[in-house]
Tab-separated table of C-alpha atoms and ligand atoms in Angstrom:
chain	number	residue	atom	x	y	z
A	262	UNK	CA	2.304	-1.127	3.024
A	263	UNK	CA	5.475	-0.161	1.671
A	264	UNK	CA	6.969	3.907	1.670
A	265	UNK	CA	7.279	5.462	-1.496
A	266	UNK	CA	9.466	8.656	-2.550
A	267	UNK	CA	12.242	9.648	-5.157
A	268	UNK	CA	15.372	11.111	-5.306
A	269	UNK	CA	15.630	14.283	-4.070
A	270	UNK	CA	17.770	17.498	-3.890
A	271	UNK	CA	19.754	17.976	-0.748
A	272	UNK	CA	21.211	21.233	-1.358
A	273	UNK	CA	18.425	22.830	1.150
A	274	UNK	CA	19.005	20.430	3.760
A	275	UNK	CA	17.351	17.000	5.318
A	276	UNK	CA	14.745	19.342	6.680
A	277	UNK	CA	13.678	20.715	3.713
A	278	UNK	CA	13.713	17.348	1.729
A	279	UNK	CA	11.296	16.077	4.222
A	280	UNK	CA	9.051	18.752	3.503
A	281	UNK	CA	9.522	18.214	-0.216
A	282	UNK	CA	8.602	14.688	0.227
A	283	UNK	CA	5.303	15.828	2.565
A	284	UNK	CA	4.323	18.020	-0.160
A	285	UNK	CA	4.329	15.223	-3.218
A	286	UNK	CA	2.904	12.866	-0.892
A	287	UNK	CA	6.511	10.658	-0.407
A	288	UNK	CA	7.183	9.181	2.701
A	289	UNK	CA	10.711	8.229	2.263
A	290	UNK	CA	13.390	9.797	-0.009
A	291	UNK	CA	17.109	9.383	-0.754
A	292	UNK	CA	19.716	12.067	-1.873
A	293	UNK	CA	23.371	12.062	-2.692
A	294	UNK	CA	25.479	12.395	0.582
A	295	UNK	CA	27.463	15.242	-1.948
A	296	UNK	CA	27.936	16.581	-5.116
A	297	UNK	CA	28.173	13.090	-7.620
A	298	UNK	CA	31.043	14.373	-9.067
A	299	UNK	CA	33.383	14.291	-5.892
A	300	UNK	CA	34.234	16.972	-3.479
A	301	UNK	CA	33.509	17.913	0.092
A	302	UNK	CA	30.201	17.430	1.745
A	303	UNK	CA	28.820	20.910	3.253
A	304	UNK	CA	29.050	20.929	7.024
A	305	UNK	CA	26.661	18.764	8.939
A	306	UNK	CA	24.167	20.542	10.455
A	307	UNK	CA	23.300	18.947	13.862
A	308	UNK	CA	19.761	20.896	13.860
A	309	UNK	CA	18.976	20.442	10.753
A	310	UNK	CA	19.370	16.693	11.190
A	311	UNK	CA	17.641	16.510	14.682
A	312	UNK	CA	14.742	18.002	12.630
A	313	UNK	CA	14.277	15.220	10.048
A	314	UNK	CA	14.983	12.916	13.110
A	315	UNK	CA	12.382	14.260	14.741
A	316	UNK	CA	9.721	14.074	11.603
A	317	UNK	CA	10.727	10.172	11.466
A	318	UNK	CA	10.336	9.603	15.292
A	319	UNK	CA	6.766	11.104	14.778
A	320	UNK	CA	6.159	8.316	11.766
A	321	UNK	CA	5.372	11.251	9.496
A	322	UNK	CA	8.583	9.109	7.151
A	323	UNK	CA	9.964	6.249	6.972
A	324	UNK	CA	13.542	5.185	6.816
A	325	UNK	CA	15.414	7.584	4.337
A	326	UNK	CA	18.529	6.312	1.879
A	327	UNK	CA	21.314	8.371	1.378
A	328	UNK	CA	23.621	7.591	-1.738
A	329	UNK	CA	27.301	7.643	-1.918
A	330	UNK	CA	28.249	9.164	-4.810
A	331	UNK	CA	28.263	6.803	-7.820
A	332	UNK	CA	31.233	8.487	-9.062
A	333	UNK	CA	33.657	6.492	-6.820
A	334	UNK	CA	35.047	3.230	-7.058
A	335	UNK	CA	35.892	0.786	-3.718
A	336	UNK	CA	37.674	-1.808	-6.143
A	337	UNK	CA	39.665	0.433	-8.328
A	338	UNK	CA	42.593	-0.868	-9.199
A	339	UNK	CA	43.959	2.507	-8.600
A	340	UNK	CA	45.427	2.809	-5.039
A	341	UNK	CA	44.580	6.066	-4.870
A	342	UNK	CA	40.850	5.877	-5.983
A	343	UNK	CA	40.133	3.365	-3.527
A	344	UNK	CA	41.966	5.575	-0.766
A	345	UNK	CA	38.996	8.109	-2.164
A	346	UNK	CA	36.320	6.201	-1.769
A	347	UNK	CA	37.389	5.071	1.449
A	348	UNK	CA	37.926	8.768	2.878
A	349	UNK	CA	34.220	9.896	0.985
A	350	UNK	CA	32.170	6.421	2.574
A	351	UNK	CA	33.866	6.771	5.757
A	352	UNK	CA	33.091	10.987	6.191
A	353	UNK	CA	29.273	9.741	4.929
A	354	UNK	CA	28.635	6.884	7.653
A	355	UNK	CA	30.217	9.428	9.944
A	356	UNK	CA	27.693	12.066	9.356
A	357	UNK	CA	24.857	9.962	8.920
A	358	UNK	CA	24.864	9.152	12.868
A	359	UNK	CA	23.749	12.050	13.179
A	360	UNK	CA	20.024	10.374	11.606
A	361	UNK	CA	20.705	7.191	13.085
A	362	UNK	CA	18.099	4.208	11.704
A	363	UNK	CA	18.893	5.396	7.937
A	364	UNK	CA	20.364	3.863	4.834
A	365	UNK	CA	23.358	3.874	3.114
A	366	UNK	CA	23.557	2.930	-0.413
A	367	UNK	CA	26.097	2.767	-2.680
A	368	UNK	CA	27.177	0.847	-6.097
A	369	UNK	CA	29.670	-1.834	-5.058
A	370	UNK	CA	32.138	-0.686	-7.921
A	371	UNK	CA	34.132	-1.848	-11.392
A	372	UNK	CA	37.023	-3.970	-11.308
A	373	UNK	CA	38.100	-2.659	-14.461
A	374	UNK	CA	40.006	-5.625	-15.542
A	375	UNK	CA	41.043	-6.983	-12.363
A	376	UNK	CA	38.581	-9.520	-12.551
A	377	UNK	CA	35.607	-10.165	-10.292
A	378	UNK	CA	36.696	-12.078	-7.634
A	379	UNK	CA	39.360	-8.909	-7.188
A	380	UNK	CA	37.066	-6.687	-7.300
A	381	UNK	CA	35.058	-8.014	-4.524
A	382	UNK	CA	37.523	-8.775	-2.494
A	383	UNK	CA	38.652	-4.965	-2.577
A	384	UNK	CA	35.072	-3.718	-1.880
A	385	UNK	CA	34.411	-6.177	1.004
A	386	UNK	CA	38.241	-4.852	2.288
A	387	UNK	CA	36.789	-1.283	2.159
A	388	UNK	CA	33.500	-2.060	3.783
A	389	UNK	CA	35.491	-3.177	6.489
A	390	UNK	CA	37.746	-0.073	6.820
A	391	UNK	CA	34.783	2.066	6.615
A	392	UNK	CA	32.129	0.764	8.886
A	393	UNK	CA	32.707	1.760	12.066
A	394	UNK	CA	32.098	-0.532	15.798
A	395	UNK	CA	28.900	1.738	16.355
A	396	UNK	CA	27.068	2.272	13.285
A	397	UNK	CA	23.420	3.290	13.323
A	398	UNK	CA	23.014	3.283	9.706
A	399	UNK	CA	22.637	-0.079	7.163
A	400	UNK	CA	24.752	0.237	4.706
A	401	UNK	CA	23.269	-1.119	1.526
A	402	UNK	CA	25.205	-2.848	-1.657
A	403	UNK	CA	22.739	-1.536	-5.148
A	404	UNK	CA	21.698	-4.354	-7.357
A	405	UNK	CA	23.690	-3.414	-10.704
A	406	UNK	CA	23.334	-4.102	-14.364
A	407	UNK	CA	26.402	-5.549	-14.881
A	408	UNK	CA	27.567	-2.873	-17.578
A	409	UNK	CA	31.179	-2.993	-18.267
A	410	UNK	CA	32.867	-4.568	-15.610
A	411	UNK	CA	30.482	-3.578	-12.404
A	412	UNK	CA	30.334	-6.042	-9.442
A	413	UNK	CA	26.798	-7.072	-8.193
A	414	UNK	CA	25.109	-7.226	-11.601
A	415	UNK	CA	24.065	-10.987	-10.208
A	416	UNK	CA	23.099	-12.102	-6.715
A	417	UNK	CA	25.874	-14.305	-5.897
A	418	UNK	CA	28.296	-11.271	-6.702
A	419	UNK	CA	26.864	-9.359	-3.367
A	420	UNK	CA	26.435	-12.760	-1.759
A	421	UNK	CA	29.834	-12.849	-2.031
A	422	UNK	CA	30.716	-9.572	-0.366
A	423	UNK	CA	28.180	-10.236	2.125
A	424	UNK	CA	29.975	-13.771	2.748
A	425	UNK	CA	33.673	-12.091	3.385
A	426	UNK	CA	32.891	-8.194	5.306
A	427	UNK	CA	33.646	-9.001	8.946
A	428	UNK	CA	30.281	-7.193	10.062
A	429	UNK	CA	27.817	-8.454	7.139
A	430	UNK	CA	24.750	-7.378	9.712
A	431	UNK	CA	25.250	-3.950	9.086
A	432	UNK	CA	24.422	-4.194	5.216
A	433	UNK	CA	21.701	-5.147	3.000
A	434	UNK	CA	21.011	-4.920	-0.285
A	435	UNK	CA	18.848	-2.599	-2.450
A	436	UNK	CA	17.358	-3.719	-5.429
A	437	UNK	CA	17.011	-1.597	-8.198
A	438	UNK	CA	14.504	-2.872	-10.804
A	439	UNK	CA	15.804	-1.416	-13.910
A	440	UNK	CA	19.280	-2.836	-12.815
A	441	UNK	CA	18.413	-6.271	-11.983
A	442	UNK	CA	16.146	-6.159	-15.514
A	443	UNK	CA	19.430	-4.766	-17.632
A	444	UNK	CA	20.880	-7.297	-15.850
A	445	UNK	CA	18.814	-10.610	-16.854
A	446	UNK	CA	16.464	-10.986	-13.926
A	447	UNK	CA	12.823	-10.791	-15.859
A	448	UNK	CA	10.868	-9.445	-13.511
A	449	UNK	CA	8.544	-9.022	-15.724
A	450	UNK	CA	7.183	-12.024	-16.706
A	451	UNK	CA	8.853	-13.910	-13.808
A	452	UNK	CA	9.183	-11.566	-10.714
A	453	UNK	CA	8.185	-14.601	-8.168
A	454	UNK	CA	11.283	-16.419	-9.655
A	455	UNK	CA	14.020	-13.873	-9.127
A	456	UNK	CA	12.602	-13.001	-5.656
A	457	UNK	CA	13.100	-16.710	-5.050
A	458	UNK	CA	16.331	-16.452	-6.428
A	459	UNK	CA	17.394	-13.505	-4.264
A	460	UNK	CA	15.710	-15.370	-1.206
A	461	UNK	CA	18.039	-18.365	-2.101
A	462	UNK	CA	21.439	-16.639	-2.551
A	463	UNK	CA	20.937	-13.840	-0.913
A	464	UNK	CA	18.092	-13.701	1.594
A	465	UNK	CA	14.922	-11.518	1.118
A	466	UNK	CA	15.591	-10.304	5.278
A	467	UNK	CA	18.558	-8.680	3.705
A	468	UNK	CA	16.296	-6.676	0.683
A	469	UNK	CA	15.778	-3.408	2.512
A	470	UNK	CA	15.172	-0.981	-0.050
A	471	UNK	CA	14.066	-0.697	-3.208
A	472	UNK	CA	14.556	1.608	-6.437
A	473	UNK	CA	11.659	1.651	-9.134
A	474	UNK	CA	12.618	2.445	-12.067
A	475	UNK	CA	11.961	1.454	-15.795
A	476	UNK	CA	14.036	0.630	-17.846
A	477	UNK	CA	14.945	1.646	-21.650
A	478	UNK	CA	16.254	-1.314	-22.602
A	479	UNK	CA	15.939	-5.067	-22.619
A	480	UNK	CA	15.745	-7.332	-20.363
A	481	UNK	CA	19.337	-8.685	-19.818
A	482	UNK	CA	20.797	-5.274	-21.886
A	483	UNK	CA	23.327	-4.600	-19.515
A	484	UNK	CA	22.879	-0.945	-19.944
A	485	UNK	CA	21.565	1.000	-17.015
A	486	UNK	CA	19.026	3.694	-18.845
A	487	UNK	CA	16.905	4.832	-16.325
A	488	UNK	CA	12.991	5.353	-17.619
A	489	UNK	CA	10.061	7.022	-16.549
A	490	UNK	CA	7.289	4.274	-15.361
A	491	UNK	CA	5.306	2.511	-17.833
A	492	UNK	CA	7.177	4.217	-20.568
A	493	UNK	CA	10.184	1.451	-20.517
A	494	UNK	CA	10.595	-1.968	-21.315
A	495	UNK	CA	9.395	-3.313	-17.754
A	496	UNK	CA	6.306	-1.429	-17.944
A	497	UNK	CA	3.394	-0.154	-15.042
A	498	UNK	CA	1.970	-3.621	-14.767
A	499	UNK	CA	5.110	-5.103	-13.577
A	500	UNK	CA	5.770	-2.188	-11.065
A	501	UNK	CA	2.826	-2.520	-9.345
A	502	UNK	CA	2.770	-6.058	-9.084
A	503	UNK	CA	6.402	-5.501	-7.186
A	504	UNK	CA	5.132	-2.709	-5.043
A	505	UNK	CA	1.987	-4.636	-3.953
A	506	UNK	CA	4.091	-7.999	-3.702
A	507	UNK	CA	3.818	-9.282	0.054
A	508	UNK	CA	7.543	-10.297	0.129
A	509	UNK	CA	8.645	-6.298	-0.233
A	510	UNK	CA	5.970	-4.816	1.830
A	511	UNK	CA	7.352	-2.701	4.975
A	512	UNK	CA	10.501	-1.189	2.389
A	513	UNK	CA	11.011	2.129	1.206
A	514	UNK	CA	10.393	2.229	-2.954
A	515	UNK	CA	12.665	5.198	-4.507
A	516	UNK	CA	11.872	6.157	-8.092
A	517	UNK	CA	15.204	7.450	-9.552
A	518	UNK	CA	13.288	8.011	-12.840
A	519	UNK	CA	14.180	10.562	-15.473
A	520	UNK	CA	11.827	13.599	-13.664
A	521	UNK	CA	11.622	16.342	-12.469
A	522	UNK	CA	9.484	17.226	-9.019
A	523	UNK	CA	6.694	17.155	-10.908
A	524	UNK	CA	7.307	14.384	-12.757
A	525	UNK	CA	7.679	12.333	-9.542
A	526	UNK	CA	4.680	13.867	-7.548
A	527	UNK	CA	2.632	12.103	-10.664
A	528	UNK	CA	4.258	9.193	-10.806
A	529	UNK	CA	3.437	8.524	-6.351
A	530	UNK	CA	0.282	9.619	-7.064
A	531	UNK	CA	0.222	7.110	-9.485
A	532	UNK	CA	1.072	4.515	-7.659
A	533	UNK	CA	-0.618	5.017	-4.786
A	534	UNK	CA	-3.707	5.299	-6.793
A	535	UNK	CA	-3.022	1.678	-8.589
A	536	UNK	CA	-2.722	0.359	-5.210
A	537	UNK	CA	-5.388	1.786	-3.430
A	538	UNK	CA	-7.544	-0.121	-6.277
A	539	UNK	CA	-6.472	-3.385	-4.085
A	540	UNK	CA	-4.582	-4.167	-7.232
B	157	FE	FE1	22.470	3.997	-7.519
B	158	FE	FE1	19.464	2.886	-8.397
B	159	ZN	ZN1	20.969	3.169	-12.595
């Protein structure tokens, strides 16, 4: 089996998100850790967290993913943008031992002219300033599409940062399908080949979570337009032949599609429906 759930608000609290998630039939989620567009995170509280703790101890959900912000940028060339990220990922690990077993996700950055090799060597440099000795969370790099200049729009660009962090057992990966599509990885038409692709650079032990997503564009694009499912260029077939692959069984699947709660409660229902067929 695998968990499925969607982004979700966090404004109300973990508590409340888990009750959310109950109520559309999700049993995983993932929110932003704060506001996207920067700022301070509200003040953590330890209750509140101890509840949603509690809901996952009783295996009502799964393991949930919390998302930096996308806004910032661990390989800017900027000194002080990178000092940003650092302070934001750092306060976020931080907080998130207070729902220990978790995930931490976040987009490994742009190295807006610096070249690649720069740019990973700046986000692996940051991963190690920010993950601390005792961390109870797995910090996750996102598959990318490789628009502009983004690091990890291919496999060997997070093999890479996995090869040079000083801890690379505290991360995984998270594979988002409309990203790894825009990127050039048809896994449409080909999905056992780029699993056995990420198995051989990467490692499918290290795939831990999953975002579902179609995709507006092309395969190989490089654009990043999220899609509602079946209604995109990878299409419902495809989906459901990754959520019902045995290789990604056990992992949370996050639909980050253009909805609303509606939209989402439809599109689990959906798939849970599709898969209950046994296809
Ligand atoms: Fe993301
Ligand atoms: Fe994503
Ligand atoms: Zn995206």
């Amino acid at each position: 089996m695998v968990y499925f759930g969607c982004h979700l608000s966090s404004s109300k609290g973990f508590f409340a998100m888990a009750e959310t998630a109950r109520r559309i039939d999700a049993d995983t989620f993932q929110f932003f850790t704060r506001n996207p567009r920067g700022g301070k995170a509200k003040p953590m509280d330890e209750q509140d967290a101890a509840k949603l703790a509690a809901v996952q101890t009783a295996g009502v959900l799964g393991p949930v993913i919390a998302h930096a912000p996308y806004t910032i940028n661990p390989c800017s060339m900027e000194e002080r943008t990178r000092e940003f990220a650092l302070q934001t990922m750092t306060d976020d690990l931080l907080r998130l031992e207070h729902i220990p077993g978790n995930f931490y996700n976040f987009h490994p950055g742009s190295h807006v002219g610096q070249g690649t090799e720069k740019g990973i060597e700046l986000t692996a440099k940051t991963l190690d300033a920010v993950i601390p000795e005792q961390c109870g969370t797995t910090v996750l790099l996102e598959t990318m599409a490789g628009k502009g200049s983004e690091i990890g729009g291919s496999f060997e660009e997070l093999r890479e940062i996995l090869d040079r962090v000083r801890h690379p057992e505290k991360l995984g990966v998270c594979l988002d399908t409309c990203h790894v599509h825009d990127a050039g990885y048809d896994i449409v038409n080909d999905l056992d080949g780029v699993l056995t692709a990420f198995d051989a650079v990467i490692g499918l032990d290290r795939l831990k979570a999953l975002h579902i997503n179609d995709s507006m564009n092309p395969c190989g694009a490089r654009k990043d337009r999220h899609e509602k499912l079946g209604q995109g260029h990878i299409g419902l077939e495809a989906v459901i032949r990754i959520a019902t692959h045995p290789a990604l069984q056990g992992r949370p699947m996050v639909l980050e599609t253009p909805n609303e709660l509606d939209g989402y409660e439809k599109e689990i229902k959906l798939l849970r429906e599709r898969i209950g067929a046994g296809l």
